[in-house]
PDB file of C-alpha atoms in Angstrom:
ATOM      1  CA  UNK A   1       2.871 -19.669 -13.942  1.00 39.00           C
ATOM      2  CA  UNK A   2       6.316 -19.380 -12.916  1.00 40.00           C
ATOM      3  CA  UNK A   3       7.317 -21.697 -10.091  1.00 39.00           C
ATOM      4  CA  UNK A   4       8.743 -20.345  -6.869  1.00 42.00           C
ATOM      5  CA  UNK A   5      12.610 -20.682  -6.837  1.00 47.00           C
ATOM      6  CA  UNK A   6      13.979 -23.196  -4.310  1.00 43.00           C
ATOM      7  CA  UNK A   7      13.946 -22.249  -0.699  1.00 47.00           C
ATOM      8  CA  UNK A   8      11.149 -19.314  -1.526  1.00 73.00           C
ATOM      9  CA  UNK A   9       7.922 -19.763   0.431  1.00 91.00           C
ATOM     10  CA  UNK A  10       5.402 -20.973  -1.704  1.00 94.00           C
ATOM     11  CA  UNK A  11       2.363 -19.346   0.504  1.00 97.00           C
ATOM     12  CA  UNK A  12       3.400 -15.741  -0.440  1.00 98.00           C
ATOM     13  CA  UNK A  13       3.394 -13.727  -4.045  1.00 98.00           C
ATOM     14  CA  UNK A  14       5.172 -10.351  -4.090  1.00 98.00           C
ATOM     15  CA  UNK A  15       3.138  -7.934  -6.246  1.00 98.00           C
ATOM     16  CA  UNK A  16       5.394  -4.916  -7.594  1.00 98.00           C
ATOM     17  CA  UNK A  17       3.740  -1.944  -9.361  1.00 98.00           C
ATOM     18  CA  UNK A  18       6.220  -0.061 -11.417  1.00 98.00           C
ATOM     19  CA  UNK A  19       6.175   3.036 -14.132  1.00 97.00           C
ATOM     20  CA  UNK A  20       9.473   4.158 -15.608  1.00 96.00           C
ATOM     21  CA  UNK A  21      12.026   2.994 -12.827  1.00 96.00           C
ATOM     22  CA  UNK A  22      14.173   0.422 -14.897  1.00 97.00           C
ATOM     23  CA  UNK A  23      17.179   1.186 -12.574  1.00 96.00           C
ATOM     24  CA  UNK A  24      15.089   0.976  -9.322  1.00 96.00           C
ATOM     25  CA  UNK A  25      13.716  -2.417 -10.542  1.00 97.00           C
ATOM     26  CA  UNK A  26      17.188  -3.728 -11.444  1.00 97.00           C
ATOM     27  CA  UNK A  27      18.437  -3.009  -8.020  1.00 97.00           C
ATOM     28  CA  UNK A  28      15.395  -4.473  -6.114  1.00 97.00           C
ATOM     29  CA  UNK A  29      14.467  -7.500  -7.644  1.00 97.00           C
ATOM     30  CA  UNK A  30      17.272  -9.623  -6.689  1.00 96.00           C
ATOM     31  CA  UNK A  31      16.398  -9.160  -3.235  1.00 95.00           C
ATOM     32  CA  UNK A  32      12.747 -10.383  -3.268  1.00 90.00           C
ATOM     33  CA  UNK A  33      12.251 -13.692  -1.326  1.00 77.00           C
ATOM     34  CA  UNK A  34       8.835 -15.131  -3.141  1.00 76.00           C
ATOM     35  CA  UNK A  35       7.365 -15.627  -6.402  1.00 94.00           C
ATOM     36  CA  UNK A  36       7.243 -12.177  -7.919  1.00 98.00           C
ATOM     37  CA  UNK A  37       4.636 -10.579 -10.345  1.00 98.00           C
ATOM     38  CA  UNK A  38       5.525  -7.033 -11.895  1.00 98.00           C
ATOM     39  CA  UNK A  39       2.864  -5.073 -13.026  1.00 98.00           C
ATOM     40  CA  UNK A  40       3.777  -2.381 -15.337  1.00 98.00           C
ATOM     41  CA  UNK A  41       1.889   0.671 -15.546  1.00 98.00           C
ATOM     42  CA  UNK A  42       2.586   2.047 -19.068  1.00 98.00           C
ATOM     43  CA  UNK A  43       6.577   2.349 -18.449  1.00 98.00           C
ATOM     44  CA  UNK A  44       8.228   4.121 -21.804  1.00 97.00           C
ATOM     45  CA  UNK A  45      11.952   3.409 -20.640  1.00 97.00           C
ATOM     46  CA  UNK A  46      12.121  -0.675 -21.474  1.00 98.00           C
ATOM     47  CA  UNK A  47      11.381  -1.848 -18.027  1.00 98.00           C
ATOM     48  CA  UNK A  48       9.337  -4.826 -18.802  1.00 98.00           C
ATOM     49  CA  UNK A  49      11.798  -6.145 -21.594  1.00 98.00           C
ATOM     50  CA  UNK A  50      14.617  -5.722 -18.953  1.00 98.00           C
ATOM     51  CA  UNK A  51      12.750  -7.677 -16.407  1.00 98.00           C
ATOM     52  CA  UNK A  52      12.142 -10.527 -18.752  1.00 98.00           C
ATOM     53  CA  UNK A  53      15.542 -10.372 -20.196  1.00 98.00           C
ATOM     54  CA  UNK A  54      17.550 -10.235 -16.608  1.00 97.00           C
ATOM     55  CA  UNK A  55      14.878 -11.896 -14.297  1.00 97.00           C
ATOM     56  CA  UNK A  56      13.118 -14.902 -16.152  1.00 96.00           C
ATOM     57  CA  UNK A  57      11.533 -16.268 -13.178  1.00 94.00           C
ATOM     58  CA  UNK A  58       9.681 -13.099 -12.731  1.00 97.00           C
ATOM     59  CA  UNK A  59       5.983 -12.812 -14.529  1.00 98.00           C
ATOM     60  CA  UNK A  60       5.638  -9.511 -16.060  1.00 98.00           C
ATOM     61  CA  UNK A  61       2.228  -7.943 -16.838  1.00 98.00           C
ATOM     62  CA  UNK A  62       2.444  -4.810 -19.309  1.00 98.00           C
ATOM     63  CA  UNK A  63      -0.750  -2.504 -18.629  1.00 98.00           C
ATOM     64  CA  UNK A  64      -0.092  -0.315 -21.508  1.00 97.00           C
ATOM     65  CA  UNK A  65      -1.118   2.679 -19.463  1.00 98.00           C
ATOM     66  CA  UNK A  66      -0.746   4.177 -16.004  1.00 97.00           C
ATOM     67  CA  UNK A  67      -3.654   2.597 -13.525  1.00 97.00           C
ATOM     68  CA  UNK A  68      -1.857   3.925 -10.312  1.00 97.00           C
ATOM     69  CA  UNK A  69      -2.291   1.566  -7.406  1.00 97.00           C
ATOM     70  CA  UNK A  70      -5.044  -0.483  -8.930  1.00 98.00           C
ATOM     71  CA  UNK A  71      -2.431  -2.036 -10.867  1.00 98.00           C
ATOM     72  CA  UNK A  72      -1.600  -4.198  -7.694  1.00 98.00           C
ATOM     73  CA  UNK A  73      -5.323  -5.389  -7.933  1.00 98.00           C
ATOM     74  CA  UNK A  74      -4.498  -7.222 -11.260  1.00 98.00           C
ATOM     75  CA  UNK A  75      -1.276  -8.671  -9.556  1.00 98.00           C
ATOM     76  CA  UNK A  76      -3.310  -9.968  -6.601  1.00 98.00           C
ATOM     77  CA  UNK A  77      -6.035 -11.692  -8.765  1.00 98.00           C
ATOM     78  CA  UNK A  78      -2.967 -13.355 -10.626  1.00 98.00           C
ATOM     79  CA  UNK A  79      -1.222 -14.409  -7.431  1.00 97.00           C
ATOM     80  CA  UNK A  80      -3.177 -17.493  -6.404  1.00 93.00           C
ATOM     81  CA  UNK A  81      -1.182 -17.665  -3.323  1.00 97.00           C
ATOM     82  CA  UNK A  82      -3.196 -17.495   0.006  1.00 98.00           C
ATOM     83  CA  UNK A  83      -0.998 -14.346   0.790  1.00 98.00           C
ATOM     84  CA  UNK A  84       0.032 -11.457  -0.900  1.00 98.00           C
ATOM     85  CA  UNK A  85       3.230  -9.038  -0.109  1.00 98.00           C
ATOM     86  CA  UNK A  86       3.304  -5.842  -1.935  1.00 98.00           C
ATOM     87  CA  UNK A  87       6.919  -3.867  -2.738  1.00 98.00           C
ATOM     88  CA  UNK A  88       7.396  -0.779  -4.592  1.00 97.00           C
ATOM     89  CA  UNK A  89      10.183  -0.734  -7.418  1.00 96.00           C
ATOM     90  CA  UNK A  90      12.702   0.846  -5.037  1.00 97.00           C
ATOM     91  CA  UNK A  91      11.736  -1.765  -1.924  1.00 98.00           C
ATOM     92  CA  UNK A  92      12.206  -5.470  -1.058  1.00 98.00           C
ATOM     93  CA  UNK A  93      11.583  -7.777   1.799  1.00 97.00           C
ATOM     94  CA  UNK A  94      14.287  -8.853   4.424  1.00 96.00           C
ATOM     95  CA  UNK A  95      15.351 -12.467   4.053  1.00 96.00           C
ATOM     96  CA  UNK A  96      12.966 -14.676   5.945  1.00 95.00           C
ATOM     97  CA  UNK A  97      10.545 -11.937   6.557  1.00 96.00           C
ATOM     98  CA  UNK A  98       7.703 -13.285   4.059  1.00 97.00           C
ATOM     99  CA  UNK A  99       7.907 -16.751   5.640  1.00 97.00           C
ATOM    100  CA  UNK A 100       7.469 -15.399   8.965  1.00 97.00           C
ATOM    101  CA  UNK A 101       4.484 -13.362   7.873  1.00 98.00           C
ATOM    102  CA  UNK A 102       2.980 -16.467   6.257  1.00 98.00           C
ATOM    103  CA  UNK A 103       3.394 -18.350   9.261  1.00 98.00           C
ATOM    104  CA  UNK A 104       1.388 -15.706  11.362  1.00 98.00           C
ATOM    105  CA  UNK A 105      -1.237 -15.512   8.942  1.00 98.00           C
ATOM    106  CA  UNK A 106      -1.349 -19.484   9.274  1.00 98.00           C
ATOM    107  CA  UNK A 107      -1.551 -18.886  12.959  1.00 98.00           C
ATOM    108  CA  UNK A 108      -4.259 -16.048  13.246  1.00 98.00           C
ATOM    109  CA  UNK A 109      -7.402 -16.626  10.912  1.00 98.00           C
ATOM    110  CA  UNK A 110      -8.626 -13.118  11.558  1.00 97.00           C
ATOM    111  CA  UNK A 111      -5.573 -11.516  10.552  1.00 98.00           C
ATOM    112  CA  UNK A 112      -6.324  -9.682   6.970  1.00 98.00           C
ATOM    113  CA  UNK A 113      -3.208  -7.343   6.796  1.00 98.00           C
ATOM    114  CA  UNK A 114       0.139  -7.083   8.426  1.00 98.00           C
ATOM    115  CA  UNK A 115       2.077  -4.214   8.269  1.00 98.00           C
ATOM    116  CA  UNK A 116       6.007  -4.370   8.714  1.00 98.00           C
ATOM    117  CA  UNK A 117       8.624  -2.344   9.947  1.00 98.00           C
ATOM    118  CA  UNK A 118      10.005  -0.422   7.016  1.00 98.00           C
ATOM    119  CA  UNK A 119      13.791   0.226   7.298  1.00 98.00           C
ATOM    120  CA  UNK A 120      14.615   3.299   5.081  1.00 98.00           C
ATOM    121  CA  UNK A 121      18.161   3.461   2.846  1.00 96.00           C
ATOM    122  CA  UNK A 122      21.190   1.921   3.730  1.00 95.00           C
ATOM    123  CA  UNK A 123      21.407   3.542   6.973  1.00 97.00           C
ATOM    124  CA  UNK A 124      18.265   1.354   7.941  1.00 97.00           C
ATOM    125  CA  UNK A 125      16.551   3.927   9.651  1.00 97.00           C
ATOM    126  CA  UNK A 126      13.004   3.014  10.700  1.00 97.00           C
ATOM    127  CA  UNK A 127      10.453   4.869   8.607  1.00 97.00           C
ATOM    128  CA  UNK A 128       8.542   7.692  10.886  1.00 96.00           C
ATOM    129  CA  UNK A 129       5.201   5.748  10.275  1.00 97.00           C
ATOM    130  CA  UNK A 130       6.729   2.652  12.175  1.00 97.00           C
ATOM    131  CA  UNK A 131       6.819   4.671  15.647  1.00 96.00           C
ATOM    132  CA  UNK A 132       3.254   5.933  15.078  1.00 95.00           C
ATOM    133  CA  UNK A 133       2.144   2.124  14.321  1.00 96.00           C
ATOM    134  CA  UNK A 134       4.158   1.326  17.459  1.00 95.00           C
ATOM    135  CA  UNK A 135       2.332   3.904  19.615  1.00 94.00           C
ATOM    136  CA  UNK A 136      -0.842   3.310  18.318  1.00 93.00           C
ATOM    137  CA  UNK A 137      -3.688   4.029  20.751  1.00 94.00           C
ATOM    138  CA  UNK A 138      -5.584   1.154  19.467  1.00 95.00           C
ATOM    139  CA  UNK A 139      -5.289  -1.846  21.449  1.00 87.00           C
ATOM    140  CA  UNK A 140      -3.757  -5.303  20.878  1.00 89.00           C
ATOM    141  CA  UNK A 141      -6.900  -7.415  19.910  1.00 92.00           C
ATOM    142  CA  UNK A 142      -7.232 -10.955  21.080  1.00 92.00           C
ATOM    143  CA  UNK A 143      -6.477 -13.623  18.216  1.00 94.00           C
ATOM    144  CA  UNK A 144      -3.917 -11.047  16.324  1.00 97.00           C
ATOM    145  CA  UNK A 145      -0.116 -10.925  16.444  1.00 97.00           C
ATOM    146  CA  UNK A 146       0.611  -7.277  16.897  1.00 96.00           C
ATOM    147  CA  UNK A 147      -0.966  -3.913  17.919  1.00 95.00           C
ATOM    148  CA  UNK A 148      -3.895  -2.712  15.548  1.00 97.00           C
ATOM    149  CA  UNK A 149      -3.595  -0.080  12.989  1.00 97.00           C
ATOM    150  CA  UNK A 150      -5.753   1.650  10.390  1.00 97.00           C
ATOM    151  CA  UNK A 151      -2.556   2.936   8.294  1.00 93.00           C
ATOM    152  CA  UNK A 152       0.365   1.551   7.015  1.00 96.00           C
ATOM    153  CA  UNK A 153       2.760   1.751   3.977  1.00 97.00           C
ATOM    154  CA  UNK A 154       2.063  -0.194   0.766  1.00 97.00           C
ATOM    155  CA  UNK A 155       5.550  -1.057   0.218  1.00 97.00           C
ATOM    156  CA  UNK A 156       5.729  -2.799   3.765  1.00 98.00           C
ATOM    157  CA  UNK A 157       2.531  -4.837   3.972  1.00 98.00           C
ATOM    158  CA  UNK A 158       1.433  -8.508   3.504  1.00 98.00           C
ATOM    159  CA  UNK A 159      -2.339  -9.234   2.738  1.00 98.00           C
ATOM    160  CA  UNK A 160      -4.476 -11.965   3.045  1.00 98.00           C
ATOM    161  CA  UNK A 161      -5.391 -12.460  -0.509  1.00 98.00           C
ATOM    162  CA  UNK A 162      -9.030 -13.058  -0.020  1.00 98.00           C
ATOM    163  CA  UNK A 163      -9.553 -10.550   2.396  1.00 98.00           C
ATOM    164  CA  UNK A 164      -7.902  -7.882   0.013  1.00 98.00           C
ATOM    165  CA  UNK A 165     -10.076  -8.759  -3.042  1.00 98.00           C
ATOM    166  CA  UNK A 166     -13.218  -8.898  -0.811  1.00 98.00           C
ATOM    167  CA  UNK A 167     -12.449  -5.299   0.196  1.00 97.00           C
ATOM    168  CA  UNK A 168     -12.274  -4.075  -3.021  1.00 96.00           C
ATOM    169  CA  UNK A 169      -8.676  -3.726  -3.270  1.00 98.00           C
ATOM    170  CA  UNK A 170      -7.248  -0.413  -3.956  1.00 97.00           C
ATOM    171  CA  UNK A 171      -9.389   1.997  -5.997  1.00 93.00           C
ATOM    172  CA  UNK A 172      -9.166   4.431  -8.890  1.00 94.00           C
ATOM    173  CA  UNK A 173     -10.862   7.627  -7.086  1.00 97.00           C
ATOM    174  CA  UNK A 174      -7.660   7.830  -4.823  1.00 97.00           C
ATOM    175  CA  UNK A 175      -5.357   6.401  -7.826  1.00 96.00           C
ATOM    176  CA  UNK A 176      -2.064   6.783  -6.278  1.00 95.00           C
ATOM    177  CA  UNK A 177      -0.556   8.103  -2.881  1.00 96.00           C
ATOM    178  CA  UNK A 178      -2.813   7.793   0.234  1.00 96.00           C
ATOM    179  CA  UNK A 179      -4.500   4.616  -1.099  1.00 97.00           C
ATOM    180  CA  UNK A 180      -3.971   2.527   1.857  1.00 97.00           C
ATOM    181  CA  UNK A 181      -6.374   4.614   4.146  1.00 98.00           C
ATOM    182  CA  UNK A 182      -9.765   3.764   2.088  1.00 98.00           C
ATOM    183  CA  UNK A 183      -8.423  -0.181   1.916  1.00 98.00           C
ATOM    184  CA  UNK A 184      -7.615  -0.214   5.743  1.00 98.00           C
ATOM    185  CA  UNK A 185     -11.029   1.276   6.421  1.00 98.00           C
ATOM    186  CA  UNK A 186     -13.032  -1.306   4.457  1.00 98.00           C
ATOM    187  CA  UNK A 187     -11.248  -4.315   5.912  1.00 98.00           C
ATOM    188  CA  UNK A 188     -11.500  -3.136   9.310  1.00 98.00           C
ATOM    189  CA  UNK A 189     -15.264  -2.630   8.488  1.00 98.00           C
ATOM    190  CA  UNK A 190     -15.157  -6.055   7.183  1.00 98.00           C
ATOM    191  CA  UNK A 191     -14.096  -7.587  10.617  1.00 97.00           C
ATOM    192  CA  UNK A 192     -10.550  -8.094   9.511  1.00 98.00           C
ATOM    193  CA  UNK A 193      -7.763  -7.464  11.809  1.00 98.00           C
ATOM    194  CA  UNK A 194      -5.175  -5.088  10.845  1.00 98.00           C
ATOM    195  CA  UNK A 195      -1.536  -5.235  12.980  1.00 97.00           C
ATOM    196  CA  UNK A 196       1.680  -3.833  12.867  1.00 98.00           C
ATOM    197  CA  UNK A 197       4.627  -6.615  13.542  1.00 98.00           C
ATOM    198  CA  UNK A 198       7.894  -5.102  13.827  1.00 97.00           C
ATOM    199  CA  UNK A 199       9.489  -8.405  13.640  1.00 98.00           C
ATOM    200  CA  UNK A 200       8.602  -8.807   9.947  1.00 98.00           C
ATOM    201  CA  UNK A 201      10.951  -6.333   7.766  1.00 98.00           C
ATOM    202  CA  UNK A 202      10.969  -4.858   4.677  1.00 98.00           C
ATOM    203  CA  UNK A 203      13.405  -2.381   3.103  1.00 98.00           C
ATOM    204  CA  UNK A 204      12.973   0.900   1.481  1.00 98.00           C
ATOM    205  CA  UNK A 205      15.634   2.770  -0.552  1.00 96.00           C
ATOM    206  CA  UNK A 206      13.246   5.579  -1.987  1.00 93.00           C
ATOM    207  CA  UNK A 207      13.673   6.898  -5.482  1.00 83.00           C
ATOM    208  CA  UNK A 208      13.851  10.586  -5.824  1.00 80.00           C
ATOM    209  CA  UNK A 209      10.077  12.387  -6.421  1.00 79.00           C
ATOM    210  CA  UNK A 210       9.644  13.165 -10.111  1.00 79.00           C
ATOM    211  CA  UNK A 211       7.971  16.226  -8.757  1.00 88.00           C
ATOM    212  CA  UNK A 212       7.595  17.221  -5.253  1.00 90.00           C
ATOM    213  CA  UNK A 213       5.183  19.906  -5.547  1.00 91.00           C
ATOM    214  CA  UNK A 214       3.004  17.959  -7.544  1.00 94.00           C
ATOM    215  CA  UNK A 215       3.108  14.830  -5.067  1.00 94.00           C
ATOM    216  CA  UNK A 216       2.196  17.439  -2.228  1.00 95.00           C
ATOM    217  CA  UNK A 217      -0.940  18.451  -4.076  1.00 97.00           C
ATOM    218  CA  UNK A 218      -1.820  14.846  -4.435  1.00 96.00           C
ATOM    219  CA  UNK A 219      -1.418  13.976  -1.231  1.00 96.00           C
ATOM    220  CA  UNK A 220      -3.653  16.690  -0.025  1.00 97.00           C
ATOM    221  CA  UNK A 221      -6.160  15.785  -2.713  1.00 98.00           C
ATOM    222  CA  UNK A 222      -6.489  12.112  -1.766  1.00 98.00           C
ATOM    223  CA  UNK A 223      -6.534  13.234   1.969  1.00 98.00           C
ATOM    224  CA  UNK A 224     -10.064  14.940   1.210  1.00 98.00           C
ATOM    225  CA  UNK A 225     -11.220  12.090  -1.403  1.00 98.00           C
ATOM    226  CA  UNK A 226     -10.219   9.502   1.319  1.00 98.00           C
ATOM    227  CA  UNK A 227     -12.695  11.395   3.750  1.00 98.00           C
ATOM    228  CA  UNK A 228     -15.083  11.848   1.139  1.00 98.00           C
ATOM    229  CA  UNK A 229     -15.339   8.207   0.576  1.00 98.00           C
ATOM    230  CA  UNK A 230     -15.747   6.775   4.047  1.00 98.00           C
ATOM    231  CA  UNK A 231     -15.780   9.492   6.753  1.00 98.00           C
ATOM    232  CA  UNK A 232     -18.229  11.811   8.344  1.00 98.00           C
ATOM    233  CA  UNK A 233     -18.837  15.360   6.599  1.00 98.00           C
ATOM    234  CA  UNK A 234     -17.105  17.157   9.535  1.00 97.00           C
ATOM    235  CA  UNK A 235     -14.059  15.417   8.716  1.00 98.00           C
ATOM    236  CA  UNK A 236     -14.214  15.951   5.085  1.00 98.00           C
ATOM    237  CA  UNK A 237     -14.545  19.928   6.173  1.00 98.00           C
ATOM    238  CA  UNK A 238     -11.694  19.651   8.356  1.00 98.00           C
ATOM    239  CA  UNK A 239      -9.406  18.063   5.739  1.00 98.00           C
ATOM    240  CA  UNK A 240     -10.608  20.661   3.323  1.00 98.00           C
ATOM    241  CA  UNK A 241      -9.754  23.368   5.473  1.00 98.00           C
ATOM    242  CA  UNK A 242      -6.344  22.207   6.118  1.00 97.00           C
ATOM    243  CA  UNK A 243      -5.740  21.842   2.313  1.00 97.00           C
ATOM    244  CA  UNK A 244      -7.090  25.387   1.853  1.00 96.00           C
ATOM    245  CA  UNK A 245      -4.675  26.902   4.227  1.00 97.00           C
ATOM    246  CA  UNK A 246      -1.443  24.879   3.052  1.00 95.00           C
ATOM    247  CA  UNK A 247      -0.545  27.246   0.292  1.00 95.00           C
ATOM    248  CA  UNK A 248      -0.476  26.676  -3.239  1.00 96.00           C
ATOM    249  CA  UNK A 249      -0.155  23.104  -3.279  1.00 96.00           C
ATOM    250  CA  UNK A 250      -3.002  22.861  -0.805  1.00 96.00           C
ATOM    251  CA  UNK A 251      -5.415  24.703  -3.050  1.00 96.00           C
ATOM    252  CA  UNK A 252      -4.372  22.814  -6.035  1.00 97.00           C
ATOM    253  CA  UNK A 253      -4.914  19.769  -4.242  1.00 97.00           C
ATOM    254  CA  UNK A 254      -8.363  21.053  -3.182  1.00 97.00           C
ATOM    255  CA  UNK A 255      -9.243  21.950  -6.863  1.00 97.00           C
ATOM    256  CA  UNK A 256      -8.284  18.696  -8.026  1.00 97.00           C
ATOM    257  CA  UNK A 257     -10.528  16.933  -5.450  1.00 98.00           C
ATOM    258  CA  UNK A 258     -13.367  18.847  -6.176  1.00 97.00           C
ATOM    259  CA  UNK A 259     -13.204  17.858 -10.027  1.00 97.00           C
ATOM    260  CA  UNK A 260     -13.273  13.946  -8.623  1.00 97.00           C
ATOM    261  CA  UNK A 261     -16.266  14.467  -6.099  1.00 97.00           C
ATOM    262  CA  UNK A 262     -18.564  13.042  -8.287  1.00 98.00           C
ATOM    263  CA  UNK A 263     -16.840   9.423  -8.391  1.00 97.00           C
ATOM    264  CA  UNK A 264     -16.082   9.761  -4.578  1.00 98.00           C
ATOM    265  CA  UNK A 265     -19.539  10.137  -3.776  1.00 98.00           C
ATOM    266  CA  UNK A 266     -20.893   7.591  -5.666  1.00 98.00           C
ATOM    267  CA  UNK A 267     -18.345   5.136  -3.884  1.00 97.00           C
ATOM    268  CA  UNK A 268     -19.515   6.770  -0.389  1.00 98.00           C
ATOM    269  CA  UNK A 269     -20.172   4.609   2.408  1.00 97.00           C
ATOM    270  CA  UNK A 270     -20.225   5.362   5.983  1.00 95.00           C
ATOM    271  CA  UNK A 271     -18.006   2.947   8.278  1.00 98.00           C
ATOM    272  CA  UNK A 272     -19.527   0.983  11.320  1.00 98.00           C
ATOM    273  CA  UNK A 273     -19.533   3.225  14.451  1.00 98.00           C
ATOM    274  CA  UNK A 274     -16.632   1.120  15.915  1.00 97.00           C
ATOM    275  CA  UNK A 275     -14.201   1.528  13.082  1.00 98.00           C
ATOM    276  CA  UNK A 276     -14.914   5.297  12.889  1.00 98.00           C
ATOM    277  CA  UNK A 277     -14.071   5.769  16.589  1.00 97.00           C
ATOM    278  CA  UNK A 278     -10.869   4.044  16.061  1.00 97.00           C
ATOM    279  CA  UNK A 279     -10.136   6.485  13.220  1.00 97.00           C
ATOM    280  CA  UNK A 280     -11.084   9.417  15.476  1.00 97.00           C
ATOM    281  CA  UNK A 281      -8.875   7.847  18.163  1.00 96.00           C
ATOM    282  CA  UNK A 282      -5.876   7.662  15.895  1.00 95.00           C
ATOM    283  CA  UNK A 283      -6.614  11.313  14.941  1.00 94.00           C
ATOM    284  CA  UNK A 284      -6.917  13.013  18.388  1.00 88.00           C
ATOM    285  CA  UNK A 285      -3.860  14.584  19.593  1.00 82.00           C
ATOM    286  CA  UNK A 286      -2.256  12.552  22.296  1.00 62.00           C
TER     287      UNK A 286
END
């Protein structure tokens, strides 16, 4: 196991899942402030070899295939530190951010997940999800350092390792895109606090999407599957209708969801009433 570099916080490991983003990794890895594990989802562009050559302090795990968001789970298993920060191959954490996050986890034993303020691009525009988290109608719960949330960006979140693993991590029903929803639901159902702390900052310089139309279909597919996994049937129906009315991408996404309905039903579990009520409050137009 590589040792943290001098000055880096030994309480936090950064887990980066990647696939065929060699140039993004080359830009982002120098910025990380913590031990780093890169989990490679079957890249064919030489990414693992580049990382080993240019960043010998980074641990590289080659999966040999694309496992989507679940690749991060392996990184968390390997981390062995009490806290784990996720990053994409086009994102990194601001200097000192992980130390501040670790201090907050140390001080708040019920804190399971900390969502950071994510600044986008060289102009450092706050990601729109930050405004939504800041305006969350959920209360600031006692014993937590920020406003409660049930959504986050995976490239800008730090988790308590034991809480993440006990909640199942990311799952292969969703696979990729929107994988945050089911994890947030299960962590909240287990009694962990999830909150937004704008004083902890991550940077995101998004890579161009490989196929924007396919990505839209995938997002709509996973919105339906997330509902099947944990939400009441009325929510499933509402999301399915919304997908069907979203044009060709929505119809493709809905058809893809139907093909994956069996595995989703096999994992279906209803949330505690308080957690479902919190989701409903977030979805109520305000």
